[in-house]
N, CA, C and O of each residue as an XYZ file, in Angstrom:
780
protein
N     -35.387     12.377    -54.666
C     -35.417     11.101    -53.713
C     -34.094     10.590    -53.456
O     -33.306     10.324    -54.364
N     -33.855     10.458    -52.290
C     -32.404      9.742    -51.765
C     -32.688      8.384    -51.614
O     -33.813      7.892    -51.531
N     -31.419      7.694    -51.575
C     -31.411      6.375    -51.401
C     -32.261      5.765    -50.363
O     -32.884      4.720    -50.552
N     -32.280      6.550    -49.077
C     -33.226      6.249    -48.020
C     -34.629      6.179    -48.369
O     -35.307      5.169    -48.178
N     -35.103      7.344    -48.926
C     -36.398      7.431    -49.372
C     -36.865      6.202    -50.504
O     -37.977      5.676    -50.549
N     -35.767      5.926    -51.340
C     -36.165      4.725    -52.097
C     -36.647      3.553    -51.612
O     -37.656      2.948    -51.975
N     -35.614      3.180    -50.501
C     -35.775      2.027    -49.722
C     -36.937      2.050    -48.863
O     -37.347      0.975    -48.423
N     -37.614      3.294    -48.518
C     -38.718      3.138    -47.824
C     -39.964      2.859    -48.753
O     -40.955      2.182    -48.480
N     -39.683      3.529    -49.895
C     -41.017      2.984    -50.976
C     -40.972      1.637    -51.200
O     -42.038      1.079    -51.462
N     -39.723      0.840    -51.141
C     -39.808     -0.602    -51.462
C     -40.230     -1.304    -50.185
O     -40.928     -2.315    -50.262
N     -39.877     -0.864    -49.124
C     -40.374     -1.399    -47.754
C     -41.857     -1.328    -47.515
O     -42.505     -2.237    -46.997
N     -42.409     -0.039    -47.981
C     -43.872      0.306    -47.755
C     -44.581     -0.662    -48.577
O     -45.537     -1.301    -48.138
N     -44.103     -0.792    -49.836
C     -44.700     -1.753    -50.995
C     -44.851     -3.183    -50.535
O     -45.835     -3.883    -50.775
N     -43.691     -3.582    -49.791
C     -43.614     -4.946    -49.265
C     -44.689     -5.110    -48.310
O     -45.420     -6.101    -48.295
N     -44.790     -4.002    -47.405
C     -45.652     -4.237    -46.397
C     -47.166     -4.499    -46.809
O     -47.924     -5.383    -46.410
N     -47.413     -3.345    -47.839
C     -48.726     -3.645    -48.516
C     -49.163     -4.858    -49.191
O     -50.291     -5.351    -49.178
N     -47.834     -5.382    -49.943
C     -48.147     -6.590    -50.613
C     -48.311     -7.867    -49.719
O     -48.924     -8.848    -50.141
N     -47.735     -7.826    -48.452
C     -47.820     -8.959    -47.498
C     -49.258     -9.299    -47.205
O     -49.581    -10.460    -46.953
N     -50.080     -8.362    -47.231
C     -51.558     -8.707    -46.797
C     -52.138     -8.850    -48.010
O     -53.356     -8.938    -47.857
N     -51.777     -8.922    -49.295
C     -52.526     -9.351    -50.542
C     -52.491    -10.807    -50.817
O     -51.553    -11.498    -50.420
N     -53.471    -11.282    -51.473
C     -53.613    -12.658    -51.738
C     -53.066    -12.830    -53.170
O     -52.985    -11.888    -53.959
N     -52.692    -14.116    -53.457
C     -52.080    -14.567    -54.730
C     -50.595    -14.556    -54.951
O     -49.910    -14.560    -53.928
N     -50.000    -14.544    -56.071
C     -48.674    -14.568    -56.245
C     -47.850    -13.346    -55.594
O     -48.005    -12.188    -55.981
N     -46.952    -13.718    -54.560
C     -46.241    -12.672    -53.864
C     -45.593    -11.651    -54.592
O     -45.664    -10.477    -54.227
N     -44.838    -12.078    -55.796
C     -44.033    -11.188    -56.717
C     -44.929    -10.231    -57.291
O     -44.630     -9.038    -57.259
N     -46.192    -10.697    -57.908
C     -47.045     -9.882    -58.456
C     -47.729     -8.802    -57.678
O     -47.999     -7.689    -58.129
N     -48.029     -9.301    -56.266
C     -48.710     -8.357    -55.333
C     -47.613     -7.376    -54.887
O     -48.023     -6.284    -54.494
N     -46.390     -7.570    -54.882
C     -45.366     -6.660    -54.536
C     -45.286     -5.767    -55.607
O     -45.270     -4.577    -55.292
N     -45.223     -6.096    -57.015
C     -45.075     -5.225    -58.140
C     -46.290     -4.279    -58.146
O     -46.165     -3.067    -58.326
N     -47.620     -4.965    -57.915
C     -48.755     -4.032    -57.978
C     -48.730     -3.025    -56.832
O     -49.116     -1.866    -56.989
N     -48.277     -3.488    -55.701
C     -48.203     -2.376    -54.522
C     -47.200     -1.254    -54.875
O     -47.403     -0.053    -54.695
N     -46.191     -1.762    -55.353
C     -45.050     -0.680    -55.926
C     -45.705      0.328    -56.677
O     -45.647      1.529    -56.417
N     -46.422     -0.264    -57.755
C     -46.866      0.709    -58.884
C     -47.985      1.581    -58.257
O     -48.091      2.765    -58.575
N     -48.827      0.987    -57.357
C     -49.764      1.972    -56.523
C     -49.015      2.948    -55.761
O     -49.360      4.117    -55.929
N     -47.977      2.696    -54.886
C     -47.283      3.603    -54.296
C     -46.737      4.691    -54.999
O     -46.774      5.842    -54.562
N     -46.100      4.289    -56.352
C     -45.392      5.440    -57.096
C     -46.379      6.319    -57.613
O     -46.231      7.540    -57.560
N     -47.610      5.650    -58.226
C     -48.720      6.368    -58.788
C     -49.296      7.406    -57.865
O     -49.910      8.392    -58.272
N     -49.066      7.130    -56.595
C     -49.608      8.295    -55.611
C     -48.730      9.322    -55.264
O     -48.908     10.049    -54.287
N     -47.550      9.425    -56.228
C     -46.788     10.404    -55.849
C     -46.759     11.266    -57.065
O     -47.806     11.284    -57.712
N     -45.777     11.972    -57.495
C     -45.741     12.833    -58.598
C     -44.860     12.223    -59.778
O     -44.236     11.166    -59.684
N     -44.901     13.058    -60.922
C     -44.004     12.473    -62.069
C     -42.531     12.553    -61.524
O     -41.770     11.597    -61.679
N     -42.179     13.580    -60.952
C     -40.844     13.975    -60.445
C     -40.279     12.974    -59.658
O     -39.129     12.556    -59.798
N     -41.268     12.503    -58.644
C     -40.656     11.621    -57.636
C     -40.612     10.244    -58.438
O     -39.764      9.423    -58.088
N     -41.370      9.974    -59.368
C     -41.319      8.632    -60.112
C     -40.056      8.657    -61.014
O     -39.567      7.581    -61.356
N     -39.464      9.910    -61.446
C     -38.338      9.768    -62.206
C     -37.203      9.834    -61.389
O     -36.113      9.467    -61.829
N     -37.338     10.276    -60.208
C     -36.204     10.127    -59.056
C     -36.164      8.816    -58.620
O     -35.040      8.343    -58.454
N     -37.099      8.133    -58.401
C     -37.192      6.770    -58.216
C     -36.557      6.042    -59.141
O     -35.686      5.277    -58.725
N     -36.784      6.088    -60.363
C     -36.103      5.355    -61.395
C     -34.622      5.445    -61.545
O     -33.861      4.595    -62.008
N     -34.358      6.593    -61.083
C     -32.914      7.007    -61.259
C     -32.204      6.146    -60.159
O     -31.214      5.455    -60.398
N     -32.819      6.253    -58.898
C     -32.180      5.282    -57.796
C     -32.176      3.928    -58.068
O     -31.232      3.225    -57.707
N     -33.282      3.412    -58.764
C     -33.675      1.920    -59.280
C     -32.425      1.801    -60.040
O     -31.518      1.121    -59.561
N     -32.266      2.423    -61.242
C     -31.221      2.134    -62.032
C     -29.813      2.073    -61.443
O     -29.103      1.178    -61.901
N     -29.219      2.964    -60.395
C     -28.155      2.954    -59.855
C     -28.046      1.727    -59.052
O     -26.941      1.190    -58.973
N     -28.985      1.257    -58.494
C     -29.046      0.033    -57.642
C     -28.970     -1.245    -58.611
O     -28.233     -2.221    -58.465
N     -29.708     -1.064    -59.420
C     -29.694     -2.383    -60.555
C     -28.511     -2.436    -61.200
O     -28.082     -3.564    -61.445
N     -27.789     -1.373    -61.584
C     -26.457     -1.365    -62.231
C     -25.479     -1.748    -61.141
O     -24.523     -2.390    -61.577
N     -25.468     -1.523    -59.835
C     -24.499     -1.788    -58.916
C     -24.297     -3.332    -58.851
O     -23.208     -3.789    -58.503
N     -25.297     -4.099    -59.171
C     -25.360     -5.457    -58.828
C     -25.057     -6.356    -60.295
O     -25.261     -7.563    -60.425
N     -24.539     -5.459    -61.305
C     -24.495     -6.000    -62.703
C     -23.177     -6.576    -62.621
O     -22.213     -6.010    -63.136
N     -23.062     -7.858    -61.895
C     -21.781     -8.434    -61.759
C     -21.764    -10.022    -61.969
O     -22.822    -10.623    -61.781
N     -20.796    -10.624    -62.290
C     -20.550    -11.893    -62.495
C     -20.942    -12.989    -61.456
O     -21.461    -14.069    -61.736
N     -20.595    -12.519    -60.158
C     -20.909    -13.405    -58.858
C     -22.602    -13.391    -58.734
O     -23.269    -14.409    -58.549
N     -23.094    -12.172    -58.858
C     -24.513    -12.175    -58.767
C     -25.165    -12.922    -59.859
O     -26.189    -13.562    -59.620
N     -24.654    -12.890    -61.025
C     -25.213    -13.617    -61.979
C     -25.199    -15.018    -61.948
O     -26.127    -15.689    -62.400
N     -24.061    -15.556    -61.370
C     -23.742    -16.747    -61.079
C     -24.860    -17.282    -59.897
O     -25.159    -18.475    -59.947
N     -25.393    -16.555    -58.990
C     -26.273    -16.755    -58.077
C     -27.610    -16.980    -58.697
O     -28.326    -17.941    -58.418
N     -27.938    -15.960    -59.632
C     -29.261    -16.118    -60.566
C     -29.131    -17.501    -61.287
O     -29.979    -18.393    -61.269
N     -28.072    -17.521    -61.845
C     -27.914    -18.873    -62.699
C     -28.211    -20.184    -61.919
O     -28.823    -21.110    -62.451
N     -27.754    -20.234    -60.630
C     -27.977    -21.523    -59.883
C     -29.568    -21.474    -59.480
O     -30.317    -22.416    -59.742
N     -30.010    -20.271    -58.812
C     -31.239    -20.175    -58.541
C     -32.318    -20.556    -59.575
O     -33.227    -21.364    -59.387
N     -32.092    -19.897    -60.619
C     -33.085    -19.919    -61.902
C     -32.823    -21.239    -62.694
O     -33.597    -21.495    -63.616
N     -31.948    -21.976    -62.457
C     -31.575    -23.215    -63.400
C     -31.119    -22.600    -64.794
O     -31.402    -23.164    -65.851
N     -30.441    -21.485    -64.742
C     -29.983    -20.797    -65.769
C     -30.345    -19.497    -65.804
O     -31.284    -19.206    -65.064
N     -29.732    -18.381    -66.637
C     -30.092    -17.060    -66.336
C     -29.517    -16.336    -67.756
O     -28.312    -16.172    -67.948
N     -30.389    -15.997    -68.562
C     -30.192    -15.185    -69.725
C     -29.901    -13.835    -69.328
O     -29.925    -13.542    -68.133
N     -29.620    -12.959    -70.236
C     -29.499    -11.655    -70.211
C     -30.740    -10.941    -69.551
O     -30.577    -10.262    -68.537
N     -31.960    -11.094    -70.121
C     -33.165    -10.655    -69.673
C     -33.531    -11.322    -68.349
O     -34.083    -10.648    -67.480
N     -33.267    -12.550    -68.161
C     -33.465    -13.036    -66.814
C     -32.742    -12.391    -65.706
O     -33.238    -12.242    -64.589
N     -31.646    -12.041    -66.014
C     -30.681    -11.372    -65.148
C     -31.080     -9.934    -64.747
O     -30.791     -9.420    -63.667
N     -31.706     -9.406    -65.641
C     -32.265     -8.095    -65.179
C     -33.534     -8.278    -64.304
O     -33.837     -7.494    -63.404
N     -34.279     -9.422    -64.655
C     -35.444     -9.802    -63.644
C     -34.959    -10.070    -62.289
O     -35.558     -9.650    -61.298
N     -33.778    -10.832    -62.222
C     -33.293    -11.247    -60.947
C     -32.744    -10.160    -60.168
O     -32.822    -10.229    -58.941
N     -32.155     -9.086    -60.768
C     -31.545     -7.961    -60.039
C     -32.713     -7.237    -59.627
O     -32.589     -6.771    -58.495
N     -33.901     -6.976    -60.236
C     -35.047     -6.339    -59.924
C     -35.752     -7.065    -58.609
O     -36.232     -6.503    -57.625
N     -35.668     -8.466    -58.889
C     -36.047     -9.211    -57.767
C     -35.454     -8.938    -56.528
O     -36.061     -8.760    -55.471
N     -34.149     -8.913    -56.716
C     -33.249     -8.566    -55.411
C     -33.519     -7.336    -54.673
O     -33.463     -7.264    -53.445
N     -33.861     -6.218    -55.574
C     -34.200     -5.017    -55.247
C     -35.482     -5.039    -54.383
O     -35.647     -4.379    -53.357
N     -36.467     -5.991    -55.008
C     -37.736     -6.048    -54.337
C     -37.677     -6.703    -52.866
O     -38.528     -6.563    -51.989
N     -36.504     -7.436    -52.790
C     -36.441     -7.984    -51.254
C     -36.168     -6.939    -50.264
O     -36.209     -7.210    -49.064
N     -35.884     -5.731    -50.700
C     -35.441     -4.938    -49.489
C     -34.147     -4.653    -49.263
O     -33.269     -5.474    -49.527
N     -33.880     -3.421    -48.734
C     -32.518     -3.104    -48.487
C     -31.551     -4.238    -47.773
O     -30.413     -4.470    -48.182
N     -32.120     -4.871    -46.723
C     -31.245     -5.770    -46.014
C     -30.674     -6.840    -46.714
O     -29.505     -7.188    -46.547
N     -31.623     -7.489    -47.659
C     -31.233     -8.435    -48.508
C     -30.466     -8.132    -49.728
O     -29.657     -8.897    -50.253
N     -30.823     -6.813    -50.186
C     -30.037     -6.461    -51.332
C     -28.561     -6.107    -50.938
O     -27.604     -6.393    -51.658
N     -28.446     -5.393    -49.606
C     -27.040     -5.087    -49.273
C     -26.399     -6.390    -49.040
O     -25.283     -6.576    -49.523
N     -26.983     -7.327    -48.346
C     -26.167     -8.697    -48.139
C     -25.745     -9.452    -49.225
O     -24.638     -9.990    -49.250
N     -26.705     -9.540    -50.288
C     -26.380    -10.274    -51.485
C     -25.216     -9.283    -52.368
O     -24.369     -9.861    -53.048
N     -25.239     -8.068    -52.315
C     -24.363     -7.226    -53.062
C     -23.079     -7.474    -52.500
O     -22.119     -7.551    -53.267
N     -22.903     -7.624    -51.138
C     -21.580     -7.882    -50.360
C     -21.329     -9.380    -50.546
O     -20.195     -9.542    -50.997
N     -21.868    -10.333    -50.393
C     -21.619    -11.715    -50.765
C     -22.878    -12.485    -51.242
O     -23.768    -12.899    -50.499
N     -22.824    -12.612    -52.553
C     -24.090    -13.398    -53.093
C     -24.493    -14.508    -52.544
O     -25.695    -14.774    -52.536
N     -23.568    -15.345    -51.993
C     -23.941    -16.659    -51.478
C     -24.801    -16.711    -50.197
O     -25.349    -17.725    -49.765
N     -24.843    -15.517    -49.665
C     -25.884    -15.445    -48.453
C     -27.217    -15.705    -48.911
O     -28.096    -15.936    -48.081
N     -27.497    -15.693    -50.276
C     -28.893    -15.936    -50.680
C     -29.169    -17.386    -50.343
O     -30.331    -17.769    -50.209
N     -28.145    -18.200    -50.201
C     -28.599    -19.693    -49.788
C     -29.455    -19.504    -48.504
O     -30.245    -20.414    -48.249
N     -29.407    -18.596    -47.788
C     -30.263    -18.533    -46.613
C     -31.608    -17.913    -46.729
O     -32.398    -18.076    -45.799
N     -31.946    -17.237    -47.745
C     -33.178    -16.634    -47.980
C     -34.252    -17.680    -48.183
O     -34.145    -18.588    -49.007
N     -35.277    -17.508    -47.399
C     -36.256    -18.630    -47.264
C     -36.890    -19.027    -48.698
O     -37.198    -20.176    -49.015
N     -37.035    -17.865    -49.522
C     -37.596    -18.329    -50.748
C     -36.756    -19.079    -51.652
O     -37.355    -19.731    -52.508
N     -35.379    -19.130    -51.643
C     -34.517    -19.607    -52.168
C     -34.396    -21.118    -51.737
O     -34.260    -22.042    -52.540
N     -34.454    -21.238    -50.524
C     -34.410    -22.621    -49.832
C     -35.495    -23.352    -50.415
O     -35.241    -24.390    -51.026
N     -36.782    -22.902    -50.291
C     -38.073    -23.388    -50.690
C     -38.000    -23.674    -52.107
O     -38.551    -24.700    -52.505
N     -37.320    -22.818    -53.037
C     -37.264    -23.069    -54.525
C     -36.346    -24.329    -54.734
O     -36.702    -25.191    -55.538
N     -35.173    -24.455    -54.028
C     -34.367    -25.688    -54.085
C     -35.032    -26.839    -53.680
O     -34.811    -27.865    -54.324
N     -35.853    -26.876    -52.683
C     -36.603    -28.024    -52.098
C     -37.638    -28.520    -53.188
O     -37.716    -29.704    -53.513
N     -38.428    -27.516    -53.726
C     -39.458    -27.664    -54.552
C     -38.979    -27.988    -55.936
O     -39.740    -28.644    -56.649
N     -37.838    -27.620    -56.398
C     -37.205    -27.716    -57.863
C     -37.915    -26.615    -58.812
O     -38.074    -26.722    -60.028
N     -38.336    -25.451    -57.927
C     -38.665    -24.251    -58.635
C     -37.573    -23.425    -59.178
O     -36.471    -23.527    -58.639
N     -37.732    -22.602    -60.196
C     -36.805    -21.759    -60.975
C     -37.282    -20.232    -61.008
O     -36.887    -19.401    -61.826
N     -38.287    -19.986    -59.881
C     -38.584    -18.589    -60.078
C     -38.291    -17.638    -58.850
O     -38.565    -16.438    -58.863
N     -37.679    -18.331    -57.742
C     -37.498    -17.492    -56.588
C     -36.724    -16.392    -56.879
O     -35.724    -16.581    -57.571
N     -36.996    -15.212    -56.469
C     -36.257    -13.755    -56.648
C     -36.347    -13.219    -57.876
O     -35.743    -12.161    -58.052
N     -36.968    -13.700    -58.795
C     -37.050    -13.099    -60.374
C     -38.222    -12.376    -60.247
O     -39.222    -12.941    -59.805
N     -38.246    -11.288    -60.547
C     -39.447    -10.266    -60.856
C     -39.367     -9.142    -61.899
O     -38.917     -8.010    -61.725
N     -39.885     -9.669    -63.009
C     -39.762     -8.824    -64.348
C     -40.354     -7.583    -64.221
O     -39.788     -6.588    -64.673
N     -41.784     -7.496    -63.473
C     -42.620     -6.261    -63.549
C     -41.809     -5.345    -62.700
O     -41.993     -4.171    -63.021
N     -40.977     -5.507    -61.727
C     -40.446     -4.573    -60.705
C     -39.597     -3.557    -61.732
O     -39.456     -2.359    -61.487
N     -39.064     -4.208    -62.898
C     -38.312     -3.383    -63.892
C     -38.976     -2.315    -64.429
O     -38.342     -1.322    -64.786
N     -40.274     -2.386    -64.545
C     -41.287     -1.375    -65.309
C     -42.324     -0.753    -64.403
O     -43.322     -0.155    -64.804
N     -41.936     -0.984    -62.943
C     -43.031     -0.352    -62.114
C     -43.131      1.304    -62.183
O     -44.204      1.906    -62.140
N     -41.968      1.873    -62.285
C     -41.886      3.466    -62.455
C     -42.780      3.725    -63.868
O     -43.661      4.583    -63.813
N     -42.575      3.033    -65.062
C     -43.152      3.311    -66.224
C     -44.723      3.214    -66.283
O     -45.458      3.933    -66.960
N     -45.114      2.141    -65.407
C     -46.606      1.886    -65.331
C     -47.199      2.874    -64.380
O     -48.362      3.235    -64.560
N     -46.420      3.392    -63.274
C     -46.997      4.429    -62.436
C     -46.909      5.624    -63.245
O     -47.856      6.380    -63.031
N     -46.191      5.988    -63.992
C     -46.237      7.199    -64.782
C     -47.246      7.305    -65.797
O     -47.815      8.361    -66.073
N     -47.496      6.028    -66.436
C     -48.775      5.985    -67.421
C     -50.008      6.351    -66.557
O     -50.835      7.159    -66.980
N     -50.129      5.778    -65.386
C     -51.263      6.205    -64.631
C     -51.663      7.645    -64.326
O     -52.810      8.087    -64.279
N     -50.526      8.295    -64.130
C     -50.567      9.663    -63.841
C     -50.727     10.488    -64.986
O     -51.323     11.561    -64.889
N     -50.237     10.080    -66.093
C     -50.368     10.574    -67.482
C     -51.570     10.294    -68.038
O     -51.926     11.039    -68.951
N     -52.423      9.237    -67.656
C     -53.638      8.905    -68.097
C     -53.683      8.380    -69.464
O     -54.685      8.485    -70.171
N     -52.487      7.757    -69.870
C     -52.213      7.047    -71.365
C     -51.497      5.909    -71.227
O     -50.909      5.563    -70.202
N     -51.550      5.255    -72.377
C     -50.922      3.773    -72.253
C     -49.537      3.878    -73.123
O     -48.930      2.898    -73.555
N     -49.170      5.174    -73.291
C     -47.770      5.334    -73.975
C     -46.463      5.501    -73.003
O     -46.034      6.572    -72.573
N     -46.005      4.378    -72.790
C     -44.934      4.282    -72.013
C     -43.433      4.956    -72.687
O     -42.352      4.949    -72.099
N     -43.658      5.445    -73.873
C     -42.694      6.221    -74.513
C     -42.492      7.578    -73.870
O     -41.389      8.122    -73.935
N     -43.434      8.099    -73.299
C     -43.600      9.305    -72.710
C     -42.674      9.315    -71.368
O     -41.962     10.256    -71.018
N     -42.828      8.114    -70.713
C     -42.076      7.954    -69.557
C     -40.441      7.975    -69.896
O     -39.664      8.711    -69.289
N     -40.053      7.099    -70.908
C     -38.760      7.103    -71.271
C     -38.102      8.185    -71.796
O     -36.893      8.384    -71.678
N     -39.093      9.079    -72.533
C     -38.566     10.216    -73.043
C     -38.303     11.283    -71.954
O     -37.336     12.045    -71.951
N     -39.259     11.240    -71.054
C     -39.253     12.380    -69.942
C     -37.958     11.770    -69.015
O     -37.144     12.544    -68.512
N     -37.883     10.612    -68.883
C     -36.542     10.004    -68.029
C     -35.379     10.431    -68.744
O     -34.545     11.030    -68.065
N     -35.120     10.254    -70.007
C     -33.975     10.765    -70.607
C     -33.596     12.107    -70.417
O     -32.458     12.471    -70.123
N     -34.685     12.920    -70.609
C     -34.591     14.375    -70.369
C     -34.164     14.649    -68.864
O     -33.357     15.541    -68.602
N     -34.696     13.905    -67.954
C     -34.423     14.169    -66.663
C     -33.138     13.673    -66.419
O     -32.477     14.385    -65.663
N     -32.590     12.665    -66.833
C     -31.197     12.254    -66.581
C     -29.981     12.842    -67.319
O     -28.813     12.664    -66.975
N     -30.475     13.701    -68.573
C     -29.548     14.269    -69.221
C     -28.624     13.392    -70.050
O     -28.816     12.180    -70.152
N     -27.685     13.983    -70.599
C     -26.892     12.946    -71.398
C     -26.137     12.040    -70.501
O     -25.440     12.407    -69.554
N     -26.348     10.778    -70.901
C     -25.708      9.755    -70.128
C     -24.490      8.875    -70.882
O     -24.200      7.695    -70.685
N     -24.022      9.598    -71.582
C     -22.674      9.160    -72.725
C     -21.605      9.181    -71.899
O     -20.594      8.671    -72.381
N     -21.507      9.648    -70.718
C     -20.275      9.696    -69.914
C     -20.135      8.700    -68.809
O     -19.341      8.764    -67.870
N     -21.089      7.699    -69.073
C     -20.878      6.525    -68.062
C     -19.609      5.673    -68.193
O     -19.255      5.244    -69.291
N     -19.019      5.465    -67.212
C     -17.880      4.637    -67.085
C     -18.300      3.081    -67.453
O     -19.447      2.670    -67.276
N     -17.345      2.352    -67.932
C     -17.678      0.970    -68.333
C     -17.732      0.331    -66.970
O     -17.109      0.685    -65.969
N     -18.653     -0.757    -67.105
C     -19.134     -1.532    -66.172
C     -18.098     -2.606    -65.747
O     -17.651     -3.390    -66.584
N     -17.730     -2.640    -64.493
C     -16.579     -3.804    -64.011
C     -17.536     -4.832    -63.322
O     -18.164     -4.707    -62.270
N     -17.483     -5.816    -64.144
C     -18.487     -7.035    -63.659
C     -17.546     -8.059    -62.829
O     -18.084     -9.129    -62.544
N     -16.433     -7.898    -62.477
C     -15.690     -8.519    -61.848
C     -14.957     -9.758    -62.710
O     -14.970     -9.757    -63.941
N     -14.378    -10.711    -61.998
C     -13.776    -11.889    -62.874
C     -14.885    -12.585    -63.319
O     -15.857    -12.804    -62.595
N     -14.779    -13.005    -64.664
C     -15.851    -14.015    -65.180
C     -15.362    -15.403    -65.004
O     -14.161    -15.667    -64.957
N     -16.255    -16.242    -64.912
C     -16.043    -17.744    -64.924
C     -17.094    -18.441    -65.227
O     -18.212    -17.933    -65.307
N     -16.818    -19.860    -65.458
C     -17.831    -20.769    -66.032
C     -18.956    -21.167    -65.247
O     -18.777    -21.956    -64.320
N     -20.214    -20.669    -65.529
C     -21.246    -21.080    -64.586
C     -21.680    -22.420    -64.607
O     -22.342    -22.945    -63.712
N     -21.203    -23.099    -65.893
C     -21.548    -24.582    -66.023
C     -20.395    -25.706    -65.319
O     -20.442    -26.935    -65.378
N     -19.398    -24.873    -64.669
C     -18.231    -25.769    -64.076
C     -18.892    -26.033    -62.640
O     -19.205    -25.028    -62.002
N     -19.102    -27.125    -62.146
C     -19.800    -27.339    -60.831
C     -18.597    -27.114    -59.776
O     -18.831    -26.635    -58.666
N     -17.263    -27.496    -60.193
C     -16.318    -27.140    -58.902
C     -16.005    -25.707    -58.822
O     -15.566    -25.200    -57.789
N     -16.221    -25.065    -59.877
C     -15.974    -23.395    -59.999
C     -17.107    -22.795    -59.061
O     -16.843    -22.017    -58.144
N     -18.451    -23.242    -59.382
C     -19.380    -22.763    -58.649
C     -19.594    -23.187    -57.040
O     -20.202    -22.570    -56.164
N     -18.878    -24.457    -56.968
C     -18.948    -24.746    -55.554
C     -17.679    -23.891    -54.594
O     -17.583    -23.722    -53.379
N     -16.979    -23.550    -55.506
C     -15.772    -22.655    -54.762
C     -16.213    -21.292    -54.652
O     -15.883    -20.699    -53.625
N     -16.847    -20.724    -55.450
C     -17.175    -19.399    -55.580
C     -18.523    -19.021    -54.694
O     -18.627    -17.999    -54.015
N     -19.354    -19.865    -54.809
C     -20.703    -19.923    -54.067
C     -21.203    -20.910    -53.544
O     -22.330    -21.230    -53.920
N     -20.532    -21.703    -52.516
C     -20.721    -22.941    -51.895
C     -21.971    -23.070    -51.517
O     -22.520    -24.074    -51.971
N     -22.744    -22.254    -50.698
C     -24.075    -22.302    -50.171
C     -25.056    -22.691    -51.282
O     -25.685    -23.748    -51.230
N     -25.174    -21.821    -52.280
C     -26.059    -22.007    -53.191
C     -25.695    -23.233    -54.243
O     -26.601    -23.759    -54.889
N     -24.452    -23.615    -54.364
C     -24.047    -24.658    -55.119
C     -24.637    -25.928    -54.316
O     -25.144    -26.894    -54.887
N     -24.500    -25.797    -52.866
C     -24.896    -27.068    -52.239
C     -26.483    -27.279    -52.235
O     -27.041    -28.369    -52.111
N     -27.060    -26.127    -52.383
C     -28.682    -26.086    -52.465
C     -29.058    -26.593    -53.722
O     -29.900    -27.490    -53.764
N     -28.458    -26.062    -54.952
C     -28.936    -26.479    -56.093
C     -28.112    -27.362    -56.865
O     -28.772    -28.146    -57.547
N     -26.798    -27.476    -56.969
C     -26.184    -28.504    -57.722
C     -26.511    -29.868    -56.994
O     -27.101    -30.768    -57.591
N     -26.144    -29.972    -55.813
C     -26.271    -31.256    -55.071
C     -27.749    -31.746    -55.057
O     -28.018    -32.946    -55.102
N     -28.687    -30.778    -54.993
C     -30.019    -31.214    -55.087
C     -30.363    -31.736    -56.335
O     -31.015    -32.780    -56.340
N     -30.031    -31.179    -57.467
C     -30.076    -31.593    -58.873
C     -29.607    -32.846    -59.104
O     -30.236    -33.595    -59.852
N     -28.377    -33.268    -58.464
C     -27.709    -34.334    -58.703
C     -28.331    -35.657    -58.017
O     -28.093    -36.778    -58.465
N     -29.100    -35.443    -56.959
C     -29.648    -36.530    -56.221
C     -30.747    -37.104    -57.001
O     -31.379    -38.065    -56.562
């Protein structure tokens, strides 16, 4: 699976989820699992490899700051969910946010979250595990260890990974710093919370 095929899977799941009722984040995650489960074990492993590359590429302080404002805080685990949620938004939003995270101030779900005082926009934990859930379905068992064992074997030794460059660290609780670095999101969330 190449990156274009990966994004096709995401966009197809987004289309499938659009017609589902209920929570949009859960509808997307369910549609994604269904799409992946209809493929092969090899395709699921390849999907996970693409997912991990994209997920890791946005492991940066500026993206984390965006998640921090949108989520009213953002722990390590929540940041995993935020990055998965960005991937779930599709290629266009992912690429735009990866280039300039402040563009998320224009995302309709983020705007709605700011107005409603919600802290759940763009966070989607289940997307992190979609491949393992689909793999379980194909295997016919509930043991997700099989997926992770097979995935480790598929990827081979990953000890040669370069250290991650997260960019410049800064204080997420410093309002003036946040306003300087991500002004659109700061306007939505900091000024709204001070009102």
